[in-house]
Amino acid sequence: MSQVSVSERAAAAGEVPVTRAPYFVRKKKGITPRSIAVLVFLTICALFFCVPLYVVVVTSFKTMDQIREGAIFTLPHIWTLEAWDHAWNHACSGIKCDGLKVGFWNSVSILFPSLILSISLAMVTGFALALWNVRWAGGFLFLLFICAFVPFQIIMYPLIVMTTTTKIYGTLWAVAVIHAVLAMPVLTLIFRNYYKDIPTEIMSAAMMDSGSFWRIFFEIIVPMSGNILIVVLILQITSIWNDYLIGVTFGGLTGQPMTVNLANLITISTGTTNYAHNMAAALLTAIPPLVVYFLVGKLFVQGVTAGAIKG
Amino acid sequence: MPAVSFEHIVKRYGAVTVLDDLNLAIEDGDFLVLLGPSGCGKTTLLNLLAGLLEVSDGRITIGDRDVTELDPKDRGLAMVFQSYALYPTKTVRGNLKFGLAASKLPSEEVERRIAWVAKMLQIEPLLDRKPAQLSGGQRQRVAIGRAIIKKVDVFLFDEPLSNLDAKLRTEMRLEIKKLHDELKSTVVYVTHDQIEAMTMATKIAVMDGGVIQQFGTPDEVYEHPANLFVAGFIGAPAMNMRSATLAVKAGKVEAVFKSGARLDVSDYPFQAPARDGLPVVIGMRPEHFTIGEPASGGTAQFTLPVLSAERTGSDATLYLTFEDEMLALRVAPDLAAGLRVGSTVPVQFQAGKANLFDAQTGRRI
Ligand SMILES: Nc1ncnc2c1ncn2[C@@H]1O[C@H](COP(=O)(O)OP(=O)(O)OP(=O)(O)O)[C@@H](O)[C@H]1O
Ligand SMILES: [Mg+2]
């Protein structure tokens, strides 16, 4: 309101108004009790996560001597990377003392094959189910839907038997393949639903232009999958990286991912617990998915089909 | 040799029969327009021809090939879709190139064709843009380009102009017509728009309820509609229809309207001898009326009250009351301006131009 009267006065006084007043002035919302309540609530929530995180981070930079003083909120007297170095290079898990880096590289070598396997299979299957004339597609979809709700624990034993007979049990491959297999139903459903929204006329055009399943898939469909790929990537990377159960079950002694490594290192340490080492190890394990969030989240793009249809 | 023929085509969706025993054949080089109300099966017919849908029964041939069982890409057709259906992630060039995906041409030939199409449709400056960066008319041209780049003998268009504004539509209409003349190809074109149909077609098939009501040249369809549906569907303002009974007396045939008014239809080219007392429907085109006293004999005369007048710039539609219903007349705009609502005007109808339909069967007699 005030803006209108100001410029009106300016006009009346014969001055040239710098900006024209808006025709419809929106009421500015002030701070209401309700918004204060919301702010307080959000602050508490933020603190709930931030305080422990703060403690973990500062502790990982402290020396053991300072930790023994017991003041967990103080900043380190001397900032030291000793704990990080130890956790990465020398921490003991069982009898081996090669640090977390072993687990890290294991996790990486589980992550990539498993991502490639699960996403590529799910994309092709989703595409076929959504846009291709597949016999029994409806029944197959229903089956997938059911599968998506079967808890892992129920099929754990059969899966162990299957991996043992195929002689991959206890290797990184077992973990990677099991991850891929378990993710398939949900991922296929996600891709299928995404592709279902591609205008049928684009598919019809592609059928007339090329008619080749793979050519249409790679040239038309894959480039249009950017958005959903990012969603699925984030979903898969975090779930694979943070998984413990599959890793501990199928990894054996040599195929342990970083989480299993971390757990061993924290629980099976002898003598006094070195909190700095443990905190650094925990942070090291948590950082990769965070980095992925920040990097990949930025890539979100809008409007995959922009321009395809009249507009 | 017919370029395209449909023989006994049946198309069902589950229990719904959309097309039932449809037959249609067009010649090489024809520009066939499928015209009809929404939901009558035009798109279905086009998709059957393209192979995007499977026929439930019947046979489709293109040239002398039976294509009923062929995949879309093997039918030697190109189609322009109602929604353009450009590939959003490809550039204009990429879209055009993908149009040739199935043809396995050497890359110099592909480049030559892209250049040819781009020049013809004036999209050369747009070749490296994505569809999202084009205007509606430009997208339309790219969509047409992606079809003609294939240099096939038969092109299919499904309401390609329906979402454009009036000016662009007129331009594109002329362009498509010009393309047809240049490429000498056969075209099957679906539209709702009568003006498109009348101006572009060499043959029109008027469809209703999955049945072809009439198939003929635009003039035939307009001047000699085969039945009441076609008569009422083609033409704007629509043909005026009135019930009447035939009275045959001493070689003279008259139509007697309900109110008792008479119209001498002896000049009408009856397909079968007129039968006395036959109930008929008389169709009168708005432009076959003239206003004023008769200059000579041979024209029927009515004196009718004015209901309203609509002027649309270049011409005007006058609405009179005849037989308790509205009668539309096309008149000169300045004439319409001079008339007062409620006054009466003398009206002549050129009886030779009447259309007579059997009231029971709806067929032309
Ligand atoms: N998949 C389907 N299942 C059942 N009925 C369908 C299906 N597709 C179309 N139809 C029916 O078939 C009839 C013809 O549809 P079609 O799309 O050919 O109409 P059209 O003449 O192209 O109409 P418009 O001018 O509105 O585009 C319609 O009555 C429609 O309801
Ligand atoms: Mg249609």
XYZ file of C-alpha atoms and ligand atoms in Angstrom:
708
model
C 0.000 0.000 0.000
C 2.684 2.439 0.993
C 4.378 2.072 -2.369
C 1.295 3.251 -4.220
C 0.868 6.359 -2.150
C 4.533 7.253 -2.415
C 4.562 7.172 -6.171
C 1.215 8.925 -6.320
C 2.584 11.714 -4.229
C 5.647 11.845 -6.415
C 3.459 12.088 -9.482
C 1.317 14.770 -7.915
C 4.408 16.777 -7.071
C 5.371 16.650 -10.737
C 8.344 14.394 -10.195
C 8.958 11.593 -12.586
C 8.219 8.356 -10.744
C 11.148 6.018 -10.948
C 9.119 2.837 -10.989
C 5.469 2.447 -11.787
C 3.427 1.282 -8.869
C 2.098 -2.245 -9.277
C -1.533 -2.352 -10.284
C -2.400 -4.947 -7.745
C -0.476 -4.577 -4.548
C -0.016 -7.778 -2.648
C -0.234 -7.632 1.068
C 3.139 -8.276 2.663
C 2.933 -10.934 5.283
C 4.476 -9.882 8.592
C 5.874 -12.145 11.265
C 2.972 -13.927 12.854
C 3.000 -16.099 15.976
C 2.527 -19.029 13.689
C 5.664 -18.366 11.719
C 7.613 -17.877 14.944
C 6.462 -21.277 16.118
C 7.503 -22.821 12.825
C 10.902 -21.144 13.008
C 11.499 -22.361 16.550
C 10.503 -25.858 15.588
C 12.818 -25.859 12.585
C 15.686 -24.510 14.682
C 15.251 -27.288 17.216
C 15.193 -29.840 14.423
C 18.351 -28.383 12.950
C 20.091 -28.430 16.325
C 19.026 -32.001 16.835
C 21.137 -32.951 13.827
C 23.826 -30.337 14.094
C 24.947 -30.748 17.694
C 25.959 -34.408 17.425
C 27.540 -33.693 14.063
C 29.507 -30.858 15.579
C 30.736 -33.128 18.349
C 31.752 -35.813 15.877
C 33.616 -33.381 13.674
C 35.541 -31.598 16.433
C 36.336 -34.816 18.230
C 37.881 -36.280 15.097
C 40.416 -33.472 15.098
C 41.332 -33.718 18.772
C 44.159 -35.549 20.417
C 43.330 -38.403 22.762
C 44.651 -36.349 25.652
C 42.141 -33.628 25.101
C 39.285 -36.087 24.677
C 40.068 -37.517 28.099
C 39.356 -34.101 29.599
C 35.740 -34.839 28.756
C 34.699 -31.440 27.486
C 33.055 -32.606 24.299
C 31.961 -29.188 23.034
C 35.310 -27.443 23.143
C 37.254 -26.871 19.972
C 40.493 -28.836 19.600
C 43.474 -27.191 21.346
C 45.685 -28.570 18.627
C 44.064 -29.435 15.306
C 45.460 -32.741 14.203
C 44.789 -35.057 11.290
C 46.343 -37.954 13.102
C 42.976 -39.644 13.730
C 41.946 -39.342 10.075
C 45.250 -40.740 8.919
C 44.997 -43.581 11.353
C 41.412 -44.423 10.440
C 42.195 -44.403 6.720
C 45.538 -46.201 6.786
C 46.150 -48.135 9.968
C 42.960 -48.949 11.837
C 42.564 -52.627 12.589
C 39.643 -54.690 11.541
C 40.066 -58.190 12.865
C 43.676 -59.129 12.483
C 44.415 -56.914 9.512
C 45.451 -53.350 10.178
C 45.187 -51.650 6.770
C 42.601 -49.065 7.768
C 39.339 -48.088 6.165
C 40.784 -47.609 2.720
C 40.365 -51.304 2.075
C 36.659 -51.029 2.754
C 36.438 -47.843 0.744
C 37.871 -49.424 -2.380
C 35.700 -52.472 -1.827
C 32.640 -50.268 -1.659
C 33.675 -48.472 -4.812
C 34.154 -51.726 -6.644
C 30.769 -52.904 -5.445
C 29.081 -49.639 -6.309
C 29.968 -49.276 -9.958
C 29.183 -52.738 -11.325
C 26.041 -52.807 -9.285
C 24.915 -49.379 -10.526
C 25.608 -50.203 -14.133
C 23.947 -53.581 -13.904
C 20.812 -52.513 -12.073
C 20.191 -49.248 -13.887
C 20.824 -50.509 -17.386
C 18.648 -53.574 -16.885
C 15.903 -51.563 -15.256
C 15.964 -48.955 -18.022
C 15.644 -51.463 -20.814
C 12.956 -53.431 -19.019
C 11.059 -50.288 -18.081
C 11.213 -49.070 -21.662
C 9.995 -52.364 -23.037
C 7.171 -52.574 -20.533
C 6.051 -49.006 -21.018
C 6.351 -48.416 -24.733
C 6.789 -51.686 -26.512
C 4.139 -54.195 -27.291
C 5.097 -56.843 -24.749
C 2.983 -59.896 -24.204
C 1.901 -60.361 -20.573
C 3.218 -56.913 -19.714
C 0.419 -56.383 -17.198
C 1.090 -59.613 -15.326
C 4.789 -58.969 -15.344
C 4.280 -55.521 -13.883
C 2.131 -56.920 -11.129
C 4.810 -59.466 -10.335
C 7.421 -56.733 -10.136
C 5.168 -54.767 -7.871
C 4.859 -57.734 -5.519
C 8.600 -58.366 -5.640
C 9.292 -54.809 -4.623
C 7.644 -55.558 -1.292
C 9.361 -58.837 -0.457
C 11.705 -58.210 2.483
C 15.304 -59.113 1.837
C 15.596 -61.253 4.965
C 13.035 -63.720 3.627
C 15.003 -64.544 0.497
C 18.407 -64.230 2.117
C 19.039 -67.921 2.502
C 18.063 -68.909 -1.049
C 20.249 -66.091 -2.307
C 23.198 -67.372 -0.283
C 22.697 -70.815 -1.771
C 22.474 -69.360 -5.256
C 25.629 -67.310 -4.874
C 27.447 -70.281 -3.393
C 26.543 -72.552 -6.277
C 27.591 -69.916 -8.775
C 30.855 -69.649 -6.804
C 30.704 -65.912 -6.268
C 29.774 -66.064 -2.608
C 32.192 -64.108 -0.462
C 33.421 -61.881 -3.261
C 32.714 -58.289 -4.209
C 30.760 -59.592 -7.171
C 28.293 -61.351 -4.944
C 27.563 -58.131 -3.094
C 27.305 -56.139 -6.314
C 25.028 -58.624 -8.033
C 22.762 -59.018 -5.018
C 22.411 -55.256 -4.780
C 21.496 -55.063 -8.439
C 19.005 -57.884 -8.215
C 17.282 -56.523 -5.160
C 16.986 -53.061 -6.669
C 15.584 -54.289 -9.982
C 11.850 -54.388 -9.164
C 11.662 -50.883 -7.763
C 13.935 -49.397 -10.387
C 12.044 -51.060 -13.209
C 8.774 -49.710 -11.867
C 10.277 -46.248 -11.570
C 11.575 -46.264 -15.135
C 8.428 -47.840 -16.501
C 6.239 -45.163 -14.928
C 8.536 -42.454 -16.157
C 8.551 -43.765 -19.713
C 4.786 -44.220 -19.671
C 4.510 -40.436 -19.694
C 6.459 -40.056 -22.908
C 3.872 -38.946 -25.483
C 2.722 -41.906 -27.558
C 3.116 -39.897 -30.745
C 6.856 -39.605 -30.158
C 7.009 -43.363 -29.934
C 4.823 -43.698 -33.013
C 7.095 -41.345 -34.903
C 10.119 -43.331 -33.797
C 8.446 -46.564 -34.842
C 7.880 -45.185 -38.315
C 11.306 -43.576 -38.575
C 13.400 -46.406 -37.273
C 11.433 -49.234 -35.733
C 14.539 -50.652 -34.093
C 14.225 -51.331 -30.375
C 17.834 -50.524 -29.534
C 18.140 -47.559 -31.811
C 15.019 -45.943 -30.353
C 16.195 -46.814 -26.863
C 19.637 -45.318 -27.216
C 18.866 -42.378 -29.477
C 15.490 -41.215 -28.206
C 14.747 -42.720 -24.829
C 18.079 -42.605 -23.027
C 18.644 -38.912 -23.780
C 15.183 -38.200 -22.408
C 15.929 -40.036 -19.160
C 18.194 -37.431 -17.590
C 15.933 -36.455 -14.732
C 14.954 -39.884 -13.645
C 18.513 -41.159 -13.983
C 19.661 -38.595 -11.462
C 16.930 -39.542 -9.029
C 17.728 -43.215 -9.418
C 21.470 -42.612 -9.143
C 21.098 -40.797 -5.845
C 18.749 -43.453 -4.583
C 21.029 -46.314 -5.571
C 24.336 -44.787 -4.563
C 23.134 -43.995 -1.069
C 21.415 -47.304 -0.561
C 24.377 -49.324 -1.837
C 26.934 -47.279 0.021
C 25.050 -47.306 3.305
C 24.101 -50.951 3.152
C 25.450 -53.188 5.883
C 23.365 -56.344 5.850
C 24.036 -57.434 2.267
C 27.710 -56.602 2.634
C 28.124 -58.546 5.832
C 26.134 -61.491 4.500
C 27.617 -61.901 1.058
C 30.993 -60.212 1.310
C 32.714 -62.910 3.363
C 36.136 -61.801 4.541
C 37.483 -60.302 1.353
C 34.434 -58.575 -0.049
C 33.524 -56.368 2.858
C 32.240 -52.909 1.993
C 33.225 -49.841 3.958
C 30.295 -50.033 6.376
C 31.237 -53.527 7.496
C 34.817 -52.424 7.741
C 33.761 -49.508 9.905
C 31.692 -51.651 12.208
C 34.537 -54.091 12.745
C 36.982 -51.353 13.347
C 34.832 -49.709 15.996
C 33.568 -52.763 17.814
C 36.624 -54.987 17.747
C 39.200 -52.529 18.963
C 41.241 -53.677 21.910
C 42.345 -51.565 24.823
C 40.886 -48.130 25.366
C 38.519 -46.803 22.762
C 40.092 -44.086 20.695
C 37.147 -41.791 20.067
C 39.021 -39.585 17.652
C 39.786 -42.583 15.426
C 36.207 -43.783 15.545
C 34.771 -40.386 14.729
C 37.142 -39.908 11.818
C 36.289 -43.357 10.498
C 32.573 -42.679 10.732
C 32.975 -39.385 8.911
C 35.089 -40.979 6.212
C 32.347 -43.499 5.575
C 29.634 -40.877 5.482
C 31.366 -38.425 3.169
C 31.005 -40.161 -0.233
C 27.186 -40.149 -0.389
C 27.224 -36.531 0.745
C 29.561 -35.575 -2.050
C 27.275 -37.393 -4.483
C 24.282 -35.459 -3.212
C 25.965 -32.163 -3.766
C 27.383 -33.003 -7.158
C 24.462 -34.837 -8.708
C 21.695 -32.805 -7.124
C 22.953 -29.792 -9.040
C 22.340 -31.554 -12.310
C 18.573 -31.616 -11.990
C 17.117 -30.268 -15.180
C 13.584 -29.311 -15.967
C 11.255 -30.332 -18.761
C 12.569 -33.422 -20.490
C 10.011 -33.298 -23.263
C 10.121 -29.541 -23.731
C 9.396 -28.671 -27.331
C 8.321 -32.102 -28.425
C 4.666 -31.263 -28.396
C 2.774 -28.212 -29.554
C 3.122 -25.296 -27.275
C -3.428 -48.454 -60.131
C -4.691 -47.282 -56.796
C -1.975 -45.908 -54.546
C -3.700 -46.888 -51.353
C -6.648 -49.136 -50.812
C -8.521 -50.326 -47.795
C -10.554 -53.470 -48.267
C -13.169 -54.590 -45.764
C -11.374 -52.993 -42.868
C -12.656 -53.829 -39.419
C -11.178 -52.321 -36.284
C -12.342 -53.229 -32.829
C -11.140 -52.137 -29.446
C -12.301 -54.964 -27.240
C -16.057 -54.942 -27.649
C -16.170 -51.546 -29.333
C -16.201 -51.637 -33.108
C -14.780 -48.416 -34.436
C -14.580 -49.272 -38.119
C -16.831 -51.862 -39.655
C -16.247 -53.106 -43.207
C -14.682 -49.960 -44.542
C -13.648 -49.776 -48.187
C -11.703 -46.969 -49.754
C -9.285 -46.678 -52.660
C -7.396 -43.673 -53.888
C -5.317 -43.078 -56.963
C -1.662 -42.314 -57.243
C -1.088 -38.589 -56.635
C -4.410 -38.023 -54.922
C -4.728 -35.664 -51.992
C -7.299 -37.446 -49.890
C -8.840 -35.559 -47.000
C -10.589 -37.530 -44.295
C -13.232 -35.274 -42.873
C -15.656 -35.975 -40.094
C -16.758 -35.147 -36.594
C -14.628 -35.933 -33.578
C -14.433 -39.596 -32.704
C -15.549 -40.898 -36.088
C -12.386 -42.927 -36.616
C -10.190 -40.732 -38.794
C -7.065 -41.114 -36.669
C -7.780 -44.801 -36.313
C -7.903 -45.223 -40.083
C -4.673 -43.286 -40.507
C -2.921 -45.299 -37.803
C -4.079 -48.520 -39.426
C -2.569 -47.390 -42.690
C 0.643 -46.389 -40.925
C 0.817 -49.711 -39.131
C 0.694 -48.145 -35.694
C -2.490 -50.077 -35.041
C -3.345 -53.556 -36.200
C -6.482 -54.209 -38.190
C -8.960 -56.649 -36.688
C -9.872 -57.742 -40.183
C -9.390 -56.650 -43.765
C -6.544 -55.807 -46.061
C -4.533 -52.679 -46.780
C -2.514 -52.347 -49.947
C -0.132 -49.631 -51.016
C 0.682 -49.733 -54.704
C 0.561 -53.451 -55.400
C 1.996 -54.457 -52.032
C -0.150 -55.947 -49.314
C 1.103 -54.088 -46.238
C -1.426 -55.364 -43.721
C 1.145 -57.334 -41.759
C 4.163 -55.094 -42.263
C 5.927 -53.077 -39.591
C 5.423 -49.306 -39.751
C 8.955 -48.692 -40.965
C 8.564 -51.120 -43.849
C 5.415 -49.615 -45.296
C 7.133 -46.832 -47.171
C 5.101 -44.090 -45.535
C 5.865 -40.878 -43.738
C 3.576 -39.312 -41.194
C 3.174 -35.876 -39.677
C 1.587 -36.114 -36.279
C -1.029 -33.883 -34.779
C 1.272 -32.951 -31.918
C 4.386 -32.769 -34.165
C 6.086 -35.428 -31.994
C 9.575 -34.035 -32.481
C 12.359 -35.718 -30.561
C 12.989 -33.205 -27.780
C 16.619 -34.052 -27.140
C 17.664 -33.926 -30.771
C 18.409 -30.822 -32.758
C 16.396 -30.028 -35.845
C 19.155 -31.642 -37.868
C 19.057 -34.673 -35.604
C 15.308 -34.918 -35.992
C 15.561 -34.788 -39.761
C 18.361 -37.324 -39.745
C 16.430 -39.726 -37.560
C 13.660 -39.543 -40.132
C 16.022 -41.526 -42.338
C 17.025 -43.944 -39.596
C 15.506 -46.950 -41.284
C 16.678 -46.188 -44.788
C 20.423 -46.918 -44.455
C 21.416 -44.158 -46.870
C 25.052 -43.110 -47.293
C 25.874 -40.082 -45.218
C 26.438 -37.729 -48.176
C 22.934 -38.502 -49.363
C 21.592 -37.837 -45.868
C 23.338 -34.478 -45.808
C 22.049 -33.643 -49.276
C 18.501 -34.408 -48.253
C 18.763 -32.392 -45.059
C 19.961 -29.438 -47.103
C 17.153 -29.926 -49.608
C 14.443 -30.105 -46.950
C 15.874 -27.221 -44.969
C 15.905 -25.055 -48.055
C 12.436 -25.996 -49.152
C 10.903 -25.383 -45.739
C 13.116 -22.413 -44.919
C 14.470 -23.877 -41.714
C 18.163 -23.583 -42.576
C 18.939 -21.142 -39.749
C 17.224 -23.428 -37.247
C 19.104 -26.620 -37.976
C 21.135 -26.616 -34.792
C 18.337 -25.675 -32.422
C 16.356 -27.959 -30.177
C 12.584 -28.180 -30.675
C 12.020 -26.279 -27.424
C 13.693 -23.273 -28.985
C 11.300 -23.104 -31.943
C 7.954 -21.437 -32.454
C 4.849 -23.481 -33.193
C 5.016 -22.820 -36.909
C 8.703 -23.675 -37.046
C 8.109 -26.937 -35.205
C 5.369 -27.685 -37.663
C 7.775 -27.194 -40.528
C 10.359 -29.431 -38.910
C 7.721 -32.101 -38.431
C 6.799 -31.872 -42.094
C 10.476 -31.881 -42.986
C 11.073 -35.060 -41.026
C 8.381 -36.684 -43.137
C 9.254 -35.417 -46.603
C 12.952 -36.114 -46.157
C 12.066 -39.763 -46.633
C 10.912 -39.086 -50.188
C 8.253 -41.751 -49.960
C 5.215 -42.017 -52.187
C 2.559 -41.691 -49.518
C 2.395 -39.033 -46.824
C 0.029 -39.052 -43.901
C -1.014 -35.948 -42.022
C -3.096 -36.070 -38.852
C -4.633 -32.651 -38.244
C -1.267 -30.997 -38.611
C -2.574 -27.447 -38.509
C -5.138 -27.706 -35.767
C -3.098 -25.904 -33.127
C -1.856 -23.018 -35.210
C -3.326 -19.546 -35.353
C -5.459 -18.534 -38.314
C -2.758 -16.721 -40.270
C -0.122 -19.397 -39.855
C -2.693 -21.986 -40.718
C -3.450 -20.318 -44.024
C 0.251 -20.076 -44.804
C 0.960 -23.679 -43.929
C -2.078 -24.790 -45.898
C -0.658 -23.196 -49.008
C 2.758 -24.637 -48.290
C 1.474 -28.171 -47.904
C -0.535 -27.796 -51.086
C 2.572 -26.553 -52.871
C 4.601 -29.467 -51.528
C 2.027 -31.883 -52.824
C 2.191 -30.303 -56.242
C 5.988 -30.396 -56.250
C 6.508 -33.893 -54.900
C 3.599 -35.433 -56.827
C 3.069 -37.805 -53.958
C -0.094 -39.298 -52.567
C -1.367 -37.645 -49.395
C -3.865 -38.772 -46.803
C -4.796 -35.837 -44.665
C -7.048 -35.809 -41.610
C -8.795 -32.649 -40.597
C -11.800 -31.153 -38.874
C -11.482 -28.033 -40.885
C -13.747 -27.783 -43.912
C -11.805 -24.982 -45.505
C -8.663 -27.113 -45.383
C -10.620 -29.978 -46.848
C -12.192 -27.993 -49.655
C -9.053 -26.114 -50.656
C -6.457 -28.878 -50.481
C -8.228 -32.072 -51.392
C -8.523 -33.749 -54.719
C -10.727 -36.319 -52.999
C -12.705 -36.039 -49.805
C -13.971 -38.911 -47.714
C -16.609 -37.774 -45.270
C -16.800 -40.114 -42.322
C -19.302 -40.540 -39.550
C -19.541 -43.271 -36.974
C -16.753 -45.257 -38.598
C -18.534 -45.339 -41.953
C -17.557 -43.466 -45.074
C -20.626 -41.434 -45.878
C -19.391 -40.077 -49.162
C -16.250 -40.246 -51.206
C -15.698 -37.833 -54.044
C -14.123 -34.621 -55.224
C -14.671 -31.536 -53.081
C -17.172 -30.179 -55.605
C -19.159 -33.393 -55.738
C -19.309 -33.587 -52.003
C -20.353 -29.978 -51.694
C -22.786 -29.794 -54.544
C -24.212 -33.288 -54.512
C -24.083 -34.542 -50.939
C -25.001 -38.192 -50.911
C -27.047 -38.070 -47.760
C -28.359 -35.850 -45.017
C -25.271 -36.250 -42.850
C -22.887 -35.034 -45.545
C -25.295 -32.264 -46.520
C -25.445 -31.004 -42.962
C -21.750 -31.495 -42.214
C -20.232 -29.739 -45.212
C -20.680 -26.011 -45.584
C -20.729 -23.103 -43.197
C -23.278 -21.779 -42.501
C -24.851 -25.199 -42.765
C -27.310 -26.139 -45.464
C -30.925 -25.256 -44.598
C -33.037 -28.391 -44.286
C -36.824 -28.493 -44.409
C -39.266 -31.369 -44.550
C -41.712 -31.396 -47.429
C -43.829 -33.741 -49.519
C -43.512 -34.208 -53.244
C -46.515 -33.401 -55.368
C -46.309 -34.706 -58.949
C -48.870 -33.274 -61.302
C -48.803 -33.179 -65.105
C -45.034 -33.525 -65.419
C -44.476 -30.817 -62.863
C -42.872 -31.710 -59.538
C -43.463 -29.504 -56.560
C -42.292 -29.753 -52.983
C -45.009 -28.800 -50.561
C -43.762 -27.548 -47.227
C -45.655 -28.071 -44.002
C -46.965 -24.515 -44.036
C -48.291 -25.053 -47.561
C -45.571 -23.065 -49.301
C -44.562 -24.642 -52.578
C -41.259 -24.952 -54.399
C -41.143 -26.043 -58.009
C -38.395 -28.693 -58.258
C -39.096 -29.911 -61.797
C -35.519 -28.918 -62.769
C -34.012 -31.142 -60.101
C -32.077 -34.103 -61.547
C -34.010 -36.917 -59.900
C -32.102 -40.183 -59.822
C -35.356 -42.119 -59.903
C -38.715 -40.842 -61.093
C -40.331 -38.654 -58.455
C -43.165 -40.348 -56.611
C -46.222 -38.385 -55.617
C -46.645 -37.984 -51.854
C -43.062 -38.982 -51.040
C -41.871 -37.314 -47.823
C -38.573 -35.584 -48.513
C -36.078 -33.267 -46.913
C -35.075 -30.286 -48.996
C -31.613 -28.902 -48.515
C -30.941 -25.342 -49.587
C -27.481 -23.797 -49.496
C -27.339 -20.286 -48.004
C -25.655 -18.909 -51.113
C -28.381 -20.076 -53.492
C -30.847 -17.504 -52.286
C -31.253 -14.044 -53.656
C -33.121 -11.198 -52.112
C -35.532 -9.068 -54.072
C -38.353 -9.520 -56.564
C -37.901 -12.198 -59.234
C -36.223 -10.997 -62.396
C -37.833 -13.725 -64.468
C -39.933 -16.806 -63.906
C -38.479 -20.070 -62.688
C -37.610 -18.935 -59.209
C -39.748 -19.602 -56.235
C -40.675 -16.704 -54.136
C -41.178 -16.449 -50.425
C -41.717 -13.401 -48.278
C -40.035 -13.978 -44.959
C -39.534 -12.040 -41.719
C -35.992 -11.012 -40.745
C -34.640 -12.614 -37.563
C -31.119 -11.260 -37.430
C -28.063 -10.515 -39.489
C -24.413 -11.362 -38.906
C -21.741 -9.499 -40.761
C -18.272 -10.963 -41.005
C -16.549 -8.283 -43.052
C -16.377 -9.737 -46.507
C -19.868 -11.171 -46.483
C -22.899 -11.485 -44.285
C -25.340 -14.113 -43.128
C -28.959 -13.153 -42.924
C -31.291 -15.189 -40.741
C -34.957 -15.301 -41.723
C -37.817 -17.292 -40.320
C -39.098 -19.978 -42.647
C -41.375 -22.811 -41.566
C -40.944 -21.700 -37.930
C -37.213 -22.235 -38.133
C -34.178 -20.222 -38.871
C -33.124 -19.958 -42.494
C -29.572 -18.836 -43.225
C -28.835 -16.815 -46.365
C -25.546 -15.520 -47.635
C -25.937 -11.935 -48.788
C -23.837 -8.890 -49.540
C -22.855 -7.048 -46.339
C -24.327 -3.685 -47.316
C -27.627 -5.384 -48.068
C -27.705 -6.916 -44.613
C -26.961 -3.566 -43.061
C -30.100 -2.046 -44.560
C -32.522 -4.580 -43.105
C -34.479 -4.134 -39.917
C -35.273 -7.010 -37.606
C -38.960 -7.849 -37.905
C -39.417 -6.477 -41.402
C -40.086 -8.916 -44.245
C -38.076 -9.460 -47.398
C -38.872 -11.155 -50.692
C -36.592 -14.169 -51.243
C -35.802 -16.161 -54.369
C -34.367 -19.673 -54.296
C -32.739 -21.261 -57.315
C -34.741 -24.450 -57.309
C -32.303 -26.179 -59.635
C -29.729 -26.055 -56.876
C -31.920 -27.750 -54.315
C -30.829 -31.010 -52.723
C -33.559 -33.570 -52.161
C -33.274 -36.415 -49.720
C -35.620 -39.230 -48.900
C -36.937 -38.352 -45.446
C -36.884 -41.975 -44.369
C -33.522 -43.221 -45.597
C -31.758 -39.870 -45.570
C -30.349 -40.648 -49.011
C -30.233 -38.317 -51.943
C -33.002 -38.955 -54.468
N -7.668 -47.447 -27.401
C -8.989 -47.292 -27.608
N -9.876 -48.067 -26.943
C -11.210 -47.933 -27.151
N -11.751 -47.068 -27.995
C -10.917 -46.256 -28.676
C -9.501 -46.329 -28.522
N -8.942 -45.413 -29.330
C -9.960 -44.796 -29.953
N -11.138 -45.302 -29.562
C -12.459 -44.903 -30.057
O -12.422 -44.974 -31.439
C -13.200 -43.939 -32.004
C -12.422 -43.260 -33.108
O -11.276 -42.639 -32.560
P -10.339 -41.742 -33.461
O -9.204 -41.317 -32.626
O -10.036 -42.457 -34.709
O -11.282 -40.501 -33.747
P -10.988 -39.250 -34.683
O -11.928 -39.329 -35.817
O -9.553 -39.164 -34.985
O -11.442 -38.069 -33.734
P -10.760 -36.634 -33.560
O -11.223 -35.853 -34.723
O -11.350 -36.152 -32.297
O -9.301 -36.825 -33.503
C -13.591 -43.020 -30.875
O -14.961 -43.186 -30.613
C -12.774 -43.473 -29.722
O -13.498 -43.375 -28.543
Mg -7.916 -37.801 -34.405
